[in-house]
Coordinates of C-alpha atoms in Angstrom, one line a residue:
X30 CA 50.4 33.2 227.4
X31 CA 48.2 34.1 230.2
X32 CA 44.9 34.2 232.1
X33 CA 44.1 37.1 233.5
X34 CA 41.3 38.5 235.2
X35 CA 41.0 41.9 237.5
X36 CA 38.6 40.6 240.4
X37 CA 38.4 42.3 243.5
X38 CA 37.6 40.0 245.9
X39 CA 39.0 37.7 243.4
X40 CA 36.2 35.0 244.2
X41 CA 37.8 33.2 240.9
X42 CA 40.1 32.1 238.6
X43 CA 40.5 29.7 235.6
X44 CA 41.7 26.7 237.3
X45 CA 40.3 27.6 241.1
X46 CA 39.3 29.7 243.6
X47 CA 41.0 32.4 245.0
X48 CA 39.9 34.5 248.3
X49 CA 41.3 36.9 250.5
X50 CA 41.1 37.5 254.2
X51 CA 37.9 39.5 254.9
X52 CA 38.2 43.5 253.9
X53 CA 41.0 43.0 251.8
X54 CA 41.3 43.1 248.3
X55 CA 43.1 41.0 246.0
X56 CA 43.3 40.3 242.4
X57 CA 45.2 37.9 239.9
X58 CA 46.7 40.3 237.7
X59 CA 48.7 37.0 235.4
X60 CA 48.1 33.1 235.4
X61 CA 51.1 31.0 233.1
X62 CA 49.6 27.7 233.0
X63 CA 50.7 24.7 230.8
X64 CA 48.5 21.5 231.0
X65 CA 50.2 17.9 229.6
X66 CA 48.5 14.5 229.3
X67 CA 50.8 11.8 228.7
X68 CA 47.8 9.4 228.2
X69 CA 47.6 8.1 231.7
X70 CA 49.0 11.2 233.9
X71 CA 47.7 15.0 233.7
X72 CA 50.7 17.6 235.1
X73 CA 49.6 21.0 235.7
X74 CA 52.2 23.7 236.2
X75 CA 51.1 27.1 237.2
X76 CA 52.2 30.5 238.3
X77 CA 50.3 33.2 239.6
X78 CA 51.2 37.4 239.5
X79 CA 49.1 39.0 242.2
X80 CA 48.3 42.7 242.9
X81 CA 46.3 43.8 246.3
X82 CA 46.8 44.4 250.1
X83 CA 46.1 40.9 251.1
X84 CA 48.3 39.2 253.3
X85 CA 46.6 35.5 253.4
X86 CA 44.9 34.4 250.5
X87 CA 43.1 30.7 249.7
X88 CA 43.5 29.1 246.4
X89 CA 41.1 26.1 246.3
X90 CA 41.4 23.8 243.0
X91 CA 39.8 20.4 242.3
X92 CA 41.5 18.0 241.1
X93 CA 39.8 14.0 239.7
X94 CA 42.7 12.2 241.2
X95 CA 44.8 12.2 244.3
X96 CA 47.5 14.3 243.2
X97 CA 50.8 14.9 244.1
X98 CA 52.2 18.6 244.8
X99 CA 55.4 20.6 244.6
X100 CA 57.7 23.5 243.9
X101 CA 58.2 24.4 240.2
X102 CA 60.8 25.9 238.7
X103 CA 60.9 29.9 237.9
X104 CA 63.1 29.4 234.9
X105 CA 60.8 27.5 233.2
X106 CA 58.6 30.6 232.1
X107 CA 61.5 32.7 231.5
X108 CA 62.4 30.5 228.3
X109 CA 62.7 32.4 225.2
X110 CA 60.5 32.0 222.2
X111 CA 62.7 30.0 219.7
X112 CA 61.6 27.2 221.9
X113 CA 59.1 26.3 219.7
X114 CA 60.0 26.4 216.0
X115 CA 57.0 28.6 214.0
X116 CA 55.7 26.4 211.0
X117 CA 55.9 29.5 208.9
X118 CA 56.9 32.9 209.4
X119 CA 55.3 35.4 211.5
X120 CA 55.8 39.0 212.5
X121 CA 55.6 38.1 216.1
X122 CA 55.2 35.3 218.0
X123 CA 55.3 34.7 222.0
X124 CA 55.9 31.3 224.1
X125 CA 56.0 31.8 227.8
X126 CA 54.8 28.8 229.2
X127 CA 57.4 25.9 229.5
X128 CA 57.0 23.6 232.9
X129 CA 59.5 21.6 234.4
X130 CA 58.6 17.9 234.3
X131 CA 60.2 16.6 237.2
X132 CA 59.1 16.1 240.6
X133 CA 61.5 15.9 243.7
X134 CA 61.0 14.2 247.2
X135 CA 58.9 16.5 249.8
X136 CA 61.5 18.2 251.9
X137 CA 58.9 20.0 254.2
X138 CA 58.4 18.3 257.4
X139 CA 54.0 17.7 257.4
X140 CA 51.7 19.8 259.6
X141 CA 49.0 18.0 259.9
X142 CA 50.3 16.3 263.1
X143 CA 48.6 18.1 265.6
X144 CA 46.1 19.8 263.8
X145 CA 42.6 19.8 265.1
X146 CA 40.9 16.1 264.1
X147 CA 39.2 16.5 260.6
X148 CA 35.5 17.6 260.3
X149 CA 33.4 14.7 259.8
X150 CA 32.8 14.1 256.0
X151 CA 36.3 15.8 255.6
X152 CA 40.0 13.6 254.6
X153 CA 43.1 15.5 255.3
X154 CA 45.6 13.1 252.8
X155 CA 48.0 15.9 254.4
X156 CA 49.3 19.6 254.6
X157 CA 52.9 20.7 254.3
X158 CA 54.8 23.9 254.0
X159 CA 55.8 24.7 249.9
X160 CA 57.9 28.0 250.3
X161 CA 55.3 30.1 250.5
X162 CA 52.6 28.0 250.6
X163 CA 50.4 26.3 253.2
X164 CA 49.0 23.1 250.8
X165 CA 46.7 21.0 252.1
X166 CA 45.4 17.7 250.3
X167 CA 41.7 16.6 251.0
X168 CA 38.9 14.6 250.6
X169 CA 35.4 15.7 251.0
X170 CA 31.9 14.2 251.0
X171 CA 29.9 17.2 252.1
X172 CA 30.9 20.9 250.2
X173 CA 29.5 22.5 253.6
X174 CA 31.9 20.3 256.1
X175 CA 34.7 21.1 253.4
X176 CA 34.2 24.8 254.2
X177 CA 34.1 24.3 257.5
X178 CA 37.3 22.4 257.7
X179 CA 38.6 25.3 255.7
X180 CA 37.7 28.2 258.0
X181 CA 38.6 26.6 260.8
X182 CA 42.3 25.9 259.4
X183 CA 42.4 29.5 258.1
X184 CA 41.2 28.9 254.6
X185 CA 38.5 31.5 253.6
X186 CA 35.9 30.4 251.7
X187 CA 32.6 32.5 250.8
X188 CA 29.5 30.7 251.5
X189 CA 28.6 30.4 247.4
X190 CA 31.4 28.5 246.6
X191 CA 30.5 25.7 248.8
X192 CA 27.3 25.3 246.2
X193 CA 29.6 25.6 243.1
X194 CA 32.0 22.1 244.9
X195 CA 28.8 20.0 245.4
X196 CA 29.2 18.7 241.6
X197 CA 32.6 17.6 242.5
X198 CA 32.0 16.3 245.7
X199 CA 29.2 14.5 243.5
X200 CA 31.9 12.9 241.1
X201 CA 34.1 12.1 244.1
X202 CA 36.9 14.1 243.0
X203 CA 39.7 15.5 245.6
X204 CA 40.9 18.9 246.4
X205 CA 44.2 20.9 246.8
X206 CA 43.6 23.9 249.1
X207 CA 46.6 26.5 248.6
X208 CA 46.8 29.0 251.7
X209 CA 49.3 32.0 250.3
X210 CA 50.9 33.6 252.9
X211 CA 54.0 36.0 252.8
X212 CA 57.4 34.4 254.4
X213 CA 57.9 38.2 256.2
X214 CA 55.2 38.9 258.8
X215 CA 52.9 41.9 257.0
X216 CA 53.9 41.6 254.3
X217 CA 51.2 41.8 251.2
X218 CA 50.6 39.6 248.7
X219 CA 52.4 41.2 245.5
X220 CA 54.0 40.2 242.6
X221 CA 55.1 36.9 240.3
X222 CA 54.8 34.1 243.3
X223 CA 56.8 30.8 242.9
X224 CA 55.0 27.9 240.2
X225 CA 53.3 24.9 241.6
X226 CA 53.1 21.5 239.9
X227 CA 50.6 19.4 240.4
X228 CA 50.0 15.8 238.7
X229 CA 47.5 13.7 239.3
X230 CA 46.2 10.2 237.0
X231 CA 43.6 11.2 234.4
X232 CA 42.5 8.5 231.9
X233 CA 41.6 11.8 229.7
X234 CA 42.9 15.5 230.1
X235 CA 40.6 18.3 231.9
X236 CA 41.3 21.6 232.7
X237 CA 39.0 22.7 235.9
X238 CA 37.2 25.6 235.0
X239 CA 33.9 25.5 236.9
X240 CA 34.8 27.6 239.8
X241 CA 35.5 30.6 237.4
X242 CA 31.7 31.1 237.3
X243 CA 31.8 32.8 240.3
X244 CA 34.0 35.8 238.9
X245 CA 32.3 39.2 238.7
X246 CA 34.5 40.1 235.9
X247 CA 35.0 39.0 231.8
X248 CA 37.5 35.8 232.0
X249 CA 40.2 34.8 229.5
X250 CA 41.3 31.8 228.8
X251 CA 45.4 31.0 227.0
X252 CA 46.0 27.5 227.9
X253 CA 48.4 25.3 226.1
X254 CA 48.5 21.5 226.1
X255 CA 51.1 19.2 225.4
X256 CA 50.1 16.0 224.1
X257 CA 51.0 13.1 222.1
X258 CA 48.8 14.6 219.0
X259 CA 46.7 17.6 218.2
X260 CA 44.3 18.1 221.1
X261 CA 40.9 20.4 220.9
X262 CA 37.9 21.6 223.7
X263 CA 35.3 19.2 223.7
X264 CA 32.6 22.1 224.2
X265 CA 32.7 26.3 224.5
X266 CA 31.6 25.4 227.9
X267 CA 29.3 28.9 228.2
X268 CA 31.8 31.2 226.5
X269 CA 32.6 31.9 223.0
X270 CA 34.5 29.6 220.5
X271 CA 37.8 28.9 221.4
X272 CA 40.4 29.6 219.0
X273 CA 43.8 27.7 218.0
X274 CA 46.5 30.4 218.0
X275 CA 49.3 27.0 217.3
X276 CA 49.0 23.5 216.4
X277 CA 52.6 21.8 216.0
X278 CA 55.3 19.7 216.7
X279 CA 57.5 21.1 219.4
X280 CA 61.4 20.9 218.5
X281 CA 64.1 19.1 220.6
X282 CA 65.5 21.7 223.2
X283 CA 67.0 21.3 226.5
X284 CA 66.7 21.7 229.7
X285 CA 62.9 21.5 231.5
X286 CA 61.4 21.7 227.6
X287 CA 63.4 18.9 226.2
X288 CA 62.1 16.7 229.4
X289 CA 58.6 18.0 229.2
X290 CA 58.0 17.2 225.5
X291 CA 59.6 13.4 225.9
X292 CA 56.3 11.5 224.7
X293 CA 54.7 14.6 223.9
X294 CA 55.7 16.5 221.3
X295 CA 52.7 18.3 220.1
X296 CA 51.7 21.9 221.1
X297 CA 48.2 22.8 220.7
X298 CA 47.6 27.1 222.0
X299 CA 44.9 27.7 222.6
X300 CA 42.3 31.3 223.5
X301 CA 39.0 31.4 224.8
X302 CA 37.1 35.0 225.8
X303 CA 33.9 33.9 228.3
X304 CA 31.9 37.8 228.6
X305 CA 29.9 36.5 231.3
X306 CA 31.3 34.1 233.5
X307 CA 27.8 33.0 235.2
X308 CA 27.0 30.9 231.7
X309 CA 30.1 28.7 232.3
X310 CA 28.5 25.2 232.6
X311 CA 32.0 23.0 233.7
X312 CA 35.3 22.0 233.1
X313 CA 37.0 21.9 230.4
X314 CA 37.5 18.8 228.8
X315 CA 39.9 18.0 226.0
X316 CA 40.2 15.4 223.3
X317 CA 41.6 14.7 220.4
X318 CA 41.4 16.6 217.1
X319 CA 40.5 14.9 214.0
X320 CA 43.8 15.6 212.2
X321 CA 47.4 17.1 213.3
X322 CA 47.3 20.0 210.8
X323 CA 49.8 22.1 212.1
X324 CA 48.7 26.2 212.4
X325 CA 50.3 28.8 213.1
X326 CA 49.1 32.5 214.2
X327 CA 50.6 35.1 211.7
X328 CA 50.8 38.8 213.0
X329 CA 50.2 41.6 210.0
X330 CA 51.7 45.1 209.9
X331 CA 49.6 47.0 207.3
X332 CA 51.4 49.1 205.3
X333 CA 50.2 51.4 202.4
X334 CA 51.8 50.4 199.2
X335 CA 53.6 53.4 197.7
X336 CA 56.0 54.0 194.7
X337 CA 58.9 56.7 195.3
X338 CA 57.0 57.6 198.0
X339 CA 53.8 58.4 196.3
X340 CA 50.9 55.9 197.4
X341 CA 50.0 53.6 194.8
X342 CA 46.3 54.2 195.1
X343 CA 46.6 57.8 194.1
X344 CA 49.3 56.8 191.4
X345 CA 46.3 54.0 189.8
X346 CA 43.8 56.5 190.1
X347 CA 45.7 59.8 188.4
X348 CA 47.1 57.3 185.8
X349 CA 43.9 56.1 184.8
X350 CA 42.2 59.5 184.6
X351 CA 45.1 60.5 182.8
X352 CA 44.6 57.5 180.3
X353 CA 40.6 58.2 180.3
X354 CA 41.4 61.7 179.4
X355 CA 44.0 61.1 176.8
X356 CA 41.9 58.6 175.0
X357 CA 38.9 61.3 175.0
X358 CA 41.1 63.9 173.2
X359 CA 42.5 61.3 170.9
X360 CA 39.2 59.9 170.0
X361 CA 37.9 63.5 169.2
X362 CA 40.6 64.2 166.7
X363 CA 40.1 61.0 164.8
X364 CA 36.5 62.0 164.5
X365 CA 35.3 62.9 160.7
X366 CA 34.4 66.3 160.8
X367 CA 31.2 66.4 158.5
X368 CA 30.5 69.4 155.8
X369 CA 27.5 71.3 156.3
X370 CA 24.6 71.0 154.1
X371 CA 25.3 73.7 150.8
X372 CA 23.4 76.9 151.1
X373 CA 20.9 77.2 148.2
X374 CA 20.0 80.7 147.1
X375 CA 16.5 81.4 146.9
X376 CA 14.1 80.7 143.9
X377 CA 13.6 84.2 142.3
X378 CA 10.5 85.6 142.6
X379 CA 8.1 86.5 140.0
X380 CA 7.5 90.0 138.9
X381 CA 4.1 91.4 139.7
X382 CA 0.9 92.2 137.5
X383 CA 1.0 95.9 136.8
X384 CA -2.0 98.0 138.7
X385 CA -4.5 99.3 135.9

């Protein structure tokens, strides 16, 4: 279950915006995201698999509430499939995606003291150390003073993405700015890097997807909510019909699943293919479907049909020119054979007048 895009600079990414350091290349080669609404609270639980020489990279994601961030836990996408029982059978069927649903007390001591003072129009809730992850929390009022505040703390940010915020900074939502950088000095950016969680209050579920407009590249979309019912897009959002790979209850389990689906049992999987990334209008926002009818994806392996190892087309087709044949040659020896007409001698002919 992934997103996964091939950017180079990776200018975007389904739930954000990712950007190297200048004249270096990165891109997001895997995103495992799992999005679950409780009804009051949104958790999003994320891990990203990166591929480039970068050694710094900025991850900017909005977010409508002030949200709280931390650690996730690796084992959580390394859970096998049987997690989630398949309503009926399939050839094949994949589950990576299970989050742990528990937060723990901030360990890291917070950075901000001492920083420089805040740009004006710029809120620095705070910035702390997440293994290896500089995250800072902020407010903004003015996209522009946001970027600023972000260069100057060593968070790229191209000059076009400060246009694509503005309709955030419009609706007053925060921001969670995620600076990647290696523990080892020069070392690049590679590789399966450790989950965040974030969760944040959310009187209805939304997945940010406005930022990915910027990508140069064909985006895809696997996200899968947990939720106390069946849950659906409210719009295509610019891209083309998403599709509901599995709709269903998720079983009792264990571990992080058993604690993630408390309250929210159902699964909805869902795909989404957006060709050209510039028609993507906003975020995502999800909402009930009208009725929890389970589905499930099934998986076909064609095979052709065959009897003693002779295909059964060819078997049909020789039997029934075999049958048309046969029913010819029976029908011509069950014909009447008719007589010919009897042969009538001639009339005799009359002798002639003798010549005087």
């Amino acid at each position: 279950m992934q997103l996964t895009w091939l950017v180079a600079p990776a200018y975007g990414c389904g739930c954000g915006a990712m950007v190297p350091d200048p004249a270096t290349r990165i891109s997001v080669a895997g995103e495992q995201s799992v999005l679950r609404w409780d009804g009051r609270r949104e958790q999003i639980v994320m891990r990203l698999t990166v591929n480039g020489d970068a050694r710094h990279a900025a991850w900017i994601m909005p977010v409508p509430d002030r949200a709280t961030v931390t650690l996730g836990d690796p084992a959580l996408f390394d859970q096998p499939a049987q997690a989630v029982q398949p309503v009926q059978p399939v050839h094949r069927t994949r589950y990576h995606f299970w989050p742990k649903n528990g937060d723990w007390p901030f360990d890291d001591h917070d950075t901000a003291a001492g920083a420089p003072a805040p740009a004006a129009g710029v809120g620095v809730v705070d910035r702390r150390r997440l293994g290896p992850f500089d995250v800072a929390r902020l407010t903004a009022t003015d996209p522009a003073a946001l970027g600023d505040w972000l260069h100057t703390h060593g968070f790229s940010l191209p000059a076009r993405l400060k246009t694509a915020l503005q309709p955030y900074v419009d609706r007053h939502w925060e921001y969670v700015a995620v600076r990647l950088a290696p523990d080892t000095t020069g070392t690049t950016l590679h590789g399966a890097l450790d989950p965040l969680h974030l969760t944040f209050a959310a009187d209805s579920p939304v997945y940010p997807m406005r930022l990915s407009r910027l990508a140069s590249t064909p985006q895809s979309l696997a996200l899968y909510v947990l939720a106390a019912h069946r849950m659906a897009t409210r719009t295509a959002i610019g891209g083309l019909r998403p599709s509901v790979v599995f709709a269903g209850r998720v079983h009792p389990h264990d571990g992080a699943l058993g604690r993630l689906a408390a309250g929210t049992p159902y699964l909805t999987a869902l795909t989404q293919r957006f060709p050209e990334p510039a028609r993507i209008t906003g975020d995502h926002e999800l909402v009930r479907a009208a009725a929890d009818t389970p589905v499930q994806q099934v998986i076909y392996a064609d095979r052709l049909r065959e009897v003693a190892g002779i295909p059964a087309w060819l078997l049909t087709v020789g039997g029934a020119l075999v049958a048309a044949v046969a029913v010819i040659v029976v029908r011509r020896r069950r014909r009447p054979v008719i007589p010919p007409p009897p042969v009538r001698p001639p009339p005799p002919v009359a002798p002639s007048a003798p010549v005087g």
